[in-house]
Amino acid sequence: MHDIRAIREQPEAFDAAMRRRGIAPGPAAAILAHDTARRTAQTRLQELQAARNALAKRIGEARRNGADSAALEAEGASLRTQIETLEREAGAAEAAMTAILEALPNILDTEVPDGVDESANVVLRVGREPAHAGNAVREHFELGEAMGQMDFAAAARIAGARFTVLRRGLARLERGLGQFMLDIHTEQHGYEEVFVPLLVNDATVYGTGQLPKFADDLFRTTDGRWLIPTAEVPLTNLAAGEIIAEAKLPIRLTALTPCFRSEAGSAGRDTRGMLRQHQFNKVELVSITHPDHSAEEHERMTQCAEVILEKLEIPWRRVILSAGDTGFGSARTHDLEVWLPGQRAWREISSCSNMRAFQARRMNARFRAADGKVAHVHTLNGSGVAVGRALIAVLENHQRSDGSIAIPPALRPWVGGVDHIS
């Protein structure tokens, strides 16, 4: 959500920021028209309420003195009607303004490159170069099916498309990857482990920006709850409605959870294998920070995710997303991409985003500074990393000519000490 005061002060700058997001004509004029109508109605309401209070005193005095108060009471009834009308007008203006604001994306960081889609993303650095891949390199689903440990047919029978059944070594590898990441982030990076609900209410999903714009991307239960698309949703909302002491910032949280996404609009994309699933596990990182420190926290969070890829000995690179590819709530996003030799392509495995105060305004998450002033916190989130995609990257980058998979040394303690899966 955007700060209406900033829009009042610099409407042209706000429209320019929205044009970078591909939104034209600028929405500032419509927002300010509703804002003016709301403020005018509220000012008149205060005047009428003061008049009503004064009139009530006069009616009371007339009654105590035995005077006729009928005319005063008629005036009071007229005031009540005017007040009710103005309350409806103010409410309608606020609702119209909010409907525009809640559908507008965050203002981008000045360093975000312009561009309409992912083709304008910029590689910031390559952390580990891809090894030469021969013609015999296979994709992860070919490797998994050949081992008899990755079963898409069984998953389709019991659940439908975009699900996977893993068995034996691959099931343990998936479990081990999640625990490995969680332990690294809690023991070495200082994140607090949290167990969170997988079902959340409307206010929670609204707070992180999924509602109302992205309802079709989510799964909803019959009792009106939502399956989380990522642990970002419950973790970030732990600050909702709170005023946090400045001394407690930053707050760093992590959780390993299943995530559920409808994959609306992805028909025909990544239909083979595990890349785009309705259900997958992910280790999420969330930071609640002071506004002055969110940029450095963003860099720190991205480096924490990079450590995981380094330890897994997977080729990776860091990319800054362009204006057209940056998510709705993000001011700046770093994607970490891994090299998949079976696809001969770089694929995203983690997105680390600085949301600044965008989510905090929606959920009213604030902090109290040492001088007593209260302001909105900044929120950040990132994958630390997606477990299923890490499994894919391990399979494809550590495959052997005989079809077995070498286990990176750093991961072996989490998979029973084995050095390969065959």
XYZ file of C-alpha atoms in Angstrom:
422
model
C 0.000 0.000 0.000
C 1.159 3.524 -0.740
C 1.445 6.542 1.540
C -1.350 8.936 0.562
C 0.596 11.866 2.038
C 3.483 11.226 -0.354
C 1.054 11.142 -3.287
C -0.458 14.465 -2.202
C 2.977 16.040 -1.955
C 4.407 14.683 -5.216
C 1.685 13.392 -7.543
C 3.857 13.758 -10.647
C 6.633 11.674 -9.094
C 4.115 8.994 -8.137
C 2.746 8.824 -11.687
C 6.300 8.588 -13.040
C 6.990 5.684 -10.657
C 3.849 3.902 -11.855
C 4.824 4.438 -15.503
C 8.002 2.464 -14.812
C 5.643 -0.342 -13.839
C 3.757 -0.014 -17.117
C 0.777 1.791 -15.566
C -0.436 4.694 -17.660
C -2.141 7.099 -17.549
C -1.030 7.989 -14.059
C -3.438 7.146 -11.230
C -2.572 10.082 -8.941
C -5.392 12.333 -10.153
C -8.078 9.738 -9.487
C -6.599 8.894 -6.077
C -6.433 12.536 -5.054
C -9.982 13.233 -6.283
C -11.318 10.521 -3.965
C -8.989 11.711 -1.203
C -10.317 15.271 -1.539
C -13.922 14.078 -1.481
C -13.203 11.982 1.609
C -11.446 14.805 3.466
C -14.124 17.346 2.532
C -16.857 15.028 3.798
C -14.918 14.341 7.005
C -14.404 18.064 7.651
C -18.097 18.777 7.167
C -18.902 15.761 9.366
C -16.854 17.219 12.218
C -18.687 20.508 11.866
C -22.108 18.829 11.908
C -21.166 16.594 14.824
C -20.074 19.654 16.810
C -23.391 21.350 15.910
C -25.300 18.246 16.975
C -23.519 18.169 20.329
C -24.259 21.835 20.920
C -27.889 21.282 19.904
C -28.197 18.373 22.311
C -27.193 20.664 25.158
C -29.817 23.226 24.108
C -32.514 20.515 23.946
C -31.523 19.328 27.420
C -31.714 22.832 28.818
C -35.123 23.444 27.194
C -36.510 20.255 28.680
C -35.153 21.069 32.134
C -36.758 24.498 31.943
C -40.073 23.084 30.717
C -39.766 24.910 27.374
C -41.000 23.553 24.038
C -38.125 21.666 22.395
C -39.983 20.412 19.291
C -38.250 22.796 16.875
C -34.848 21.950 18.311
C -35.572 18.232 18.040
C -36.628 18.670 14.386
C -33.324 20.441 13.752
C -31.546 17.536 15.436
C -33.300 15.030 13.176
C -32.188 17.044 10.146
C -28.612 17.011 11.416
C -28.737 13.242 11.896
C -29.860 12.789 8.294
C -27.081 15.045 7.000
C -24.493 13.233 9.128
C -25.609 9.802 7.878
C -25.414 11.043 4.279
C -21.910 12.437 4.786
C -20.747 9.226 6.508
C -21.849 7.261 3.458
C -20.124 9.737 1.144
C -16.885 9.632 3.148
C -16.988 5.828 3.287
C -17.627 5.534 -0.443
C -14.779 7.931 -1.260
C -12.378 6.056 1.024
C -13.399 2.698 -0.430
C -12.890 3.992 -3.979
C -9.468 5.405 -3.095
C -8.415 2.200 -1.330
C -9.550 0.073 -4.279
C -7.165 1.997 -6.528
C -4.276 2.005 -4.046
C -4.420 -1.690 -3.173
C -4.203 -2.656 -6.866
C -1.053 -0.590 -7.527
C 2.412 -2.175 -7.246
C 5.252 -0.939 -5.095
C 7.513 1.917 -6.202
C 10.719 0.537 -7.658
C 14.219 1.205 -6.401
C 16.085 3.634 -8.648
C 18.667 0.956 -9.506
C 16.071 -1.452 -10.912
C 16.689 -1.620 -14.679
C 13.917 -0.539 -17.012
C 12.317 -3.209 -19.185
C 9.026 -4.921 -19.844
C 9.956 -8.508 -18.929
C 12.708 -10.894 -17.828
C 14.734 -10.222 -20.982
C 15.787 -6.909 -19.374
C 17.061 -8.535 -16.158
C 20.720 -7.846 -15.434
C 23.254 -10.402 -14.185
C 25.089 -8.859 -11.230
C 27.584 -11.667 -10.777
C 28.217 -15.330 -11.422
C 29.042 -17.144 -8.217
C 30.004 -20.490 -9.694
C 30.521 -21.188 -13.386
C 28.725 -24.114 -15.076
C 30.854 -27.124 -15.873
C 31.007 -28.385 -19.432
C 28.029 -30.637 -20.115
C 28.293 -33.457 -22.616
C 25.531 -34.746 -24.838
C 24.732 -37.566 -22.390
C 23.508 -35.171 -19.670
C 19.917 -35.905 -18.729
C 17.141 -33.840 -17.145
C 16.089 -34.457 -13.569
C 12.882 -36.310 -14.430
C 14.771 -38.678 -16.745
C 17.236 -39.426 -13.952
C 14.549 -39.834 -11.294
C 12.314 -42.068 -13.406
C 15.259 -44.234 -14.495
C 16.080 -44.838 -10.804
C 12.445 -45.706 -10.089
C 12.341 -43.012 -7.386
C 10.397 -40.200 -9.111
C 6.833 -41.163 -10.040
C 4.662 -38.686 -11.926
C 2.106 -41.262 -13.043
C 1.247 -42.246 -9.462
C 1.005 -38.585 -8.463
C -1.369 -37.898 -11.363
C -3.616 -40.786 -10.325
C -3.983 -39.602 -6.741
C -3.842 -35.819 -7.200
C -3.645 -34.743 -10.856
C -1.075 -32.858 -12.886
C 1.814 -30.885 -11.341
C 2.401 -33.230 -8.415
C 5.242 -35.677 -7.790
C 5.782 -38.800 -5.719
C 9.368 -39.329 -4.523
C 10.618 -42.632 -3.116
C 13.549 -43.999 -1.152
C 16.772 -42.073 -1.778
C 15.136 -39.136 -3.502
C 12.513 -38.800 -0.768
C 15.295 -38.704 1.806
C 17.284 -36.259 -0.312
C 14.284 -33.913 -0.446
C 13.814 -34.147 3.318
C 17.539 -33.744 3.954
C 17.832 -30.657 1.762
C 15.139 -28.856 3.741
C 16.682 -29.713 7.109
C 20.154 -28.798 5.844
C 18.980 -25.334 4.770
C 17.019 -24.736 7.965
C 19.974 -25.680 10.144
C 22.380 -23.452 8.196
C 20.101 -20.427 8.480
C 19.380 -20.893 12.182
C 22.815 -21.981 13.374
C 25.069 -19.913 11.099
C 22.950 -16.991 9.875
C 21.039 -16.095 13.032
C 17.464 -16.668 11.849
C 14.858 -17.757 14.383
C 13.044 -20.957 13.400
C 9.255 -20.653 13.466
C 6.494 -23.213 12.983
C 3.572 -21.483 11.268
C -0.004 -22.291 10.173
C -0.415 -23.456 6.581
C -3.965 -22.066 6.497
C -4.488 -18.319 6.964
C -7.358 -15.830 6.878
C -8.196 -13.018 4.459
C -6.488 -10.284 6.484
C -3.226 -12.216 6.561
C -3.110 -12.778 2.798
C -4.153 -9.161 2.216
C -1.336 -7.950 4.450
C 1.414 -9.395 2.267
C -0.248 -8.284 -0.961
C -1.699 -11.481 -2.424
C -5.266 -10.222 -2.020
C -7.203 -8.956 -3.773
C -5.074 -8.902 -6.926
C -3.745 -12.489 -6.925
C -6.617 -14.532 -5.536
C -6.590 -16.783 -8.617
C -3.015 -17.851 -7.819
C -4.070 -19.302 -4.457
C -6.022 -22.296 -3.182
C -8.997 -21.510 -0.937
C -10.708 -23.884 1.466
C -14.470 -24.273 1.800
C -14.455 -22.398 5.113
C -12.811 -19.312 3.582
C -9.191 -19.854 4.594
C -6.234 -19.834 2.194
C -3.421 -22.351 1.764
C -0.168 -20.402 2.015
C 1.730 -19.827 -1.258
C 4.876 -19.319 0.817
C 5.782 -18.999 4.496
C 6.378 -15.299 3.810
C 2.647 -14.825 4.425
C 2.390 -16.069 8.040
C 5.944 -15.072 8.999
C 5.618 -11.440 7.905
C 2.177 -11.147 9.494
C 3.662 -11.920 12.893
C 4.398 -8.166 12.899
C 0.864 -7.182 11.820
C -0.734 -4.620 14.133
C 2.363 -4.525 16.339
C 4.525 -1.629 17.505
C 8.005 -3.105 17.918
C 10.707 -1.505 20.037
C 13.494 -0.214 17.794
C 16.075 -2.091 19.878
C 14.498 -5.410 18.811
C 15.137 -4.775 15.122
C 16.063 -6.500 12.908
C 13.874 -9.532 13.495
C 14.978 -12.464 11.323
C 12.643 -15.450 10.928
C 12.763 -18.689 8.952
C 10.430 -21.613 8.364
C 10.380 -24.789 6.302
C 6.859 -25.343 5.017
C 4.879 -26.827 2.187
C 3.727 -24.146 -0.251
C 0.624 -24.308 -2.442
C 0.085 -22.465 -5.722
C -2.573 -22.853 -8.367
C -0.099 -21.905 -11.133
C -2.834 -19.890 -12.830
C -1.654 -18.715 -16.226
C 1.168 -21.249 -16.509
C -0.598 -23.671 -18.869
C 1.943 -25.321 -21.128
C 4.957 -24.098 -19.126
C 7.281 -26.615 -17.449
C 4.777 -29.442 -17.745
C 7.513 -32.086 -17.454
C 9.184 -32.715 -14.149
C 9.192 -30.871 -10.838
C 9.954 -27.282 -11.814
C 6.412 -25.918 -11.513
C 4.301 -27.740 -8.947
C 1.053 -27.112 -7.088
C 2.743 -28.277 -3.869
C 6.390 -27.908 -2.927
C 8.585 -27.331 0.108
C 10.573 -24.165 0.668
C 12.730 -22.628 3.355
C 11.621 -19.003 3.675
C 13.608 -16.108 5.120
C 11.829 -13.009 6.459
C 13.325 -9.869 7.997
C 11.551 -7.039 9.812
C 13.900 -4.050 9.810
C 14.397 -0.381 10.485
C 13.838 1.603 7.248
C 17.413 2.913 7.349
C 18.849 -0.601 7.244
C 16.644 -2.501 4.801
C 19.066 -2.143 1.848
C 21.928 -3.739 3.765
C 19.541 -6.377 5.140
C 18.547 -7.196 1.562
C 22.177 -7.784 0.658
C 22.684 -9.920 3.762
C 19.610 -12.046 3.029
C 20.708 -12.636 -0.561
C 24.144 -13.744 0.636
C 22.554 -16.176 3.106
C 20.735 -17.886 0.224
C 23.921 -17.890 -1.865
C 25.739 -19.790 0.896
C 23.317 -22.690 0.434
C 24.090 -22.938 -3.287
C 27.828 -22.712 -2.646
C 27.682 -25.535 -0.116
C 25.709 -27.660 -2.586
C 28.378 -26.961 -5.233
C 25.788 -25.856 -7.775
C 26.566 -23.270 -10.486
C 24.659 -20.094 -9.636
C 24.385 -16.431 -10.477
C 22.707 -13.326 -9.029
C 20.307 -11.306 -11.178
C 18.510 -8.026 -10.486
C 15.000 -8.120 -11.923
C 13.867 -5.458 -14.357
C 10.893 -3.161 -13.809
C 8.595 -5.436 -15.793
C 9.693 -8.602 -13.996
C 9.764 -7.322 -10.402
C 6.940 -8.667 -8.251
C 3.909 -6.618 -7.251
C 4.998 -5.835 -3.676
C 8.734 -5.567 -4.207
C 10.841 -2.436 -4.570
C 13.915 -4.453 -5.597
C 14.403 -8.171 -6.161
C 17.521 -10.279 -6.518
C 16.916 -13.630 -8.174
C 19.383 -16.437 -7.650
C 19.468 -18.715 -10.669
C 21.036 -22.148 -10.914
C 22.402 -23.797 -14.013
C 20.488 -26.893 -15.088
C 22.702 -28.766 -17.560
C 19.841 -31.053 -18.607
C 17.886 -28.011 -19.793
C 21.031 -26.088 -20.712
C 19.427 -23.094 -19.017
C 19.589 -20.873 -15.933
C 16.478 -21.242 -13.749
C 15.381 -19.251 -10.715
C 15.744 -20.986 -7.348
C 15.419 -18.016 -4.968
C 13.930 -14.518 -5.024
C 15.069 -12.120 -2.305
C 12.968 -8.959 -2.185
C 12.971 -5.699 -0.277
C 9.325 -4.691 0.122
C 10.192 -1.560 2.095
C 7.054 -0.204 3.848
C 4.611 -1.535 1.222
C 3.474 -4.565 3.231
C 3.878 -2.822 6.592
C 1.281 -0.204 5.639
C -1.184 -2.899 4.609
C -0.777 -4.751 7.906
C -0.012 -1.722 10.097
C 3.349 -3.073 11.272
C 5.319 -0.356 13.043
C 8.240 0.329 15.355
C 8.804 2.882 18.094
C 12.074 4.774 17.828
C 14.159 5.769 20.827
C 12.707 9.293 20.633
C 9.186 7.873 20.926
C 8.164 8.421 17.312
C 6.276 5.603 15.576
C 6.861 4.654 11.919
C 6.311 1.689 9.630
C 8.952 -1.030 9.529
C 10.438 -2.372 6.319
C 9.840 -6.038 5.457
C 11.967 -8.370 3.346
C 11.533 -11.947 2.248
C 13.468 -14.521 0.274
C 13.748 -18.189 -0.530
C 16.526 -19.825 1.337
C 15.956 -21.829 -0.969
C 13.173 -23.727 -2.792
C 13.741 -27.353 -1.787
C 12.320 -29.032 -4.889
C 14.364 -26.888 -7.235
C 17.471 -27.525 -5.137
C 16.815 -31.250 -5.564
C 16.547 -30.743 -9.332
C 19.820 -28.794 -9.364
C 21.631 -31.456 -7.329
C 20.374 -34.225 -9.600
C 21.345 -32.528 -12.828
C 24.678 -31.036 -11.732
C 25.924 -34.051 -9.776
C 24.750 -36.827 -12.106
C 27.225 -39.516 -13.074
C 27.542 -41.375 -16.342
C 26.046 -44.531 -14.767
C 22.867 -42.647 -13.775
C 23.730 -42.308 -10.085
C 23.828 -38.984 -8.241
C 26.809 -37.820 -6.185
C 25.849 -36.155 -2.905
C 27.789 -32.944 -2.139
C 29.973 -33.465 0.963
C 28.300 -30.617 2.904
C 24.887 -32.293 2.511
C 25.862 -35.845 3.461
C 25.232 -35.571 7.230
C 21.546 -34.779 6.443
C 21.063 -37.828 4.189
C 22.473 -40.520 6.442
C 26.090 -40.075 5.417
C 25.715 -41.591 1.932
C 27.881 -40.198 -0.844
C 25.593 -41.106 -3.738
C 22.103 -42.229 -4.742
C 21.731 -44.924 -7.362
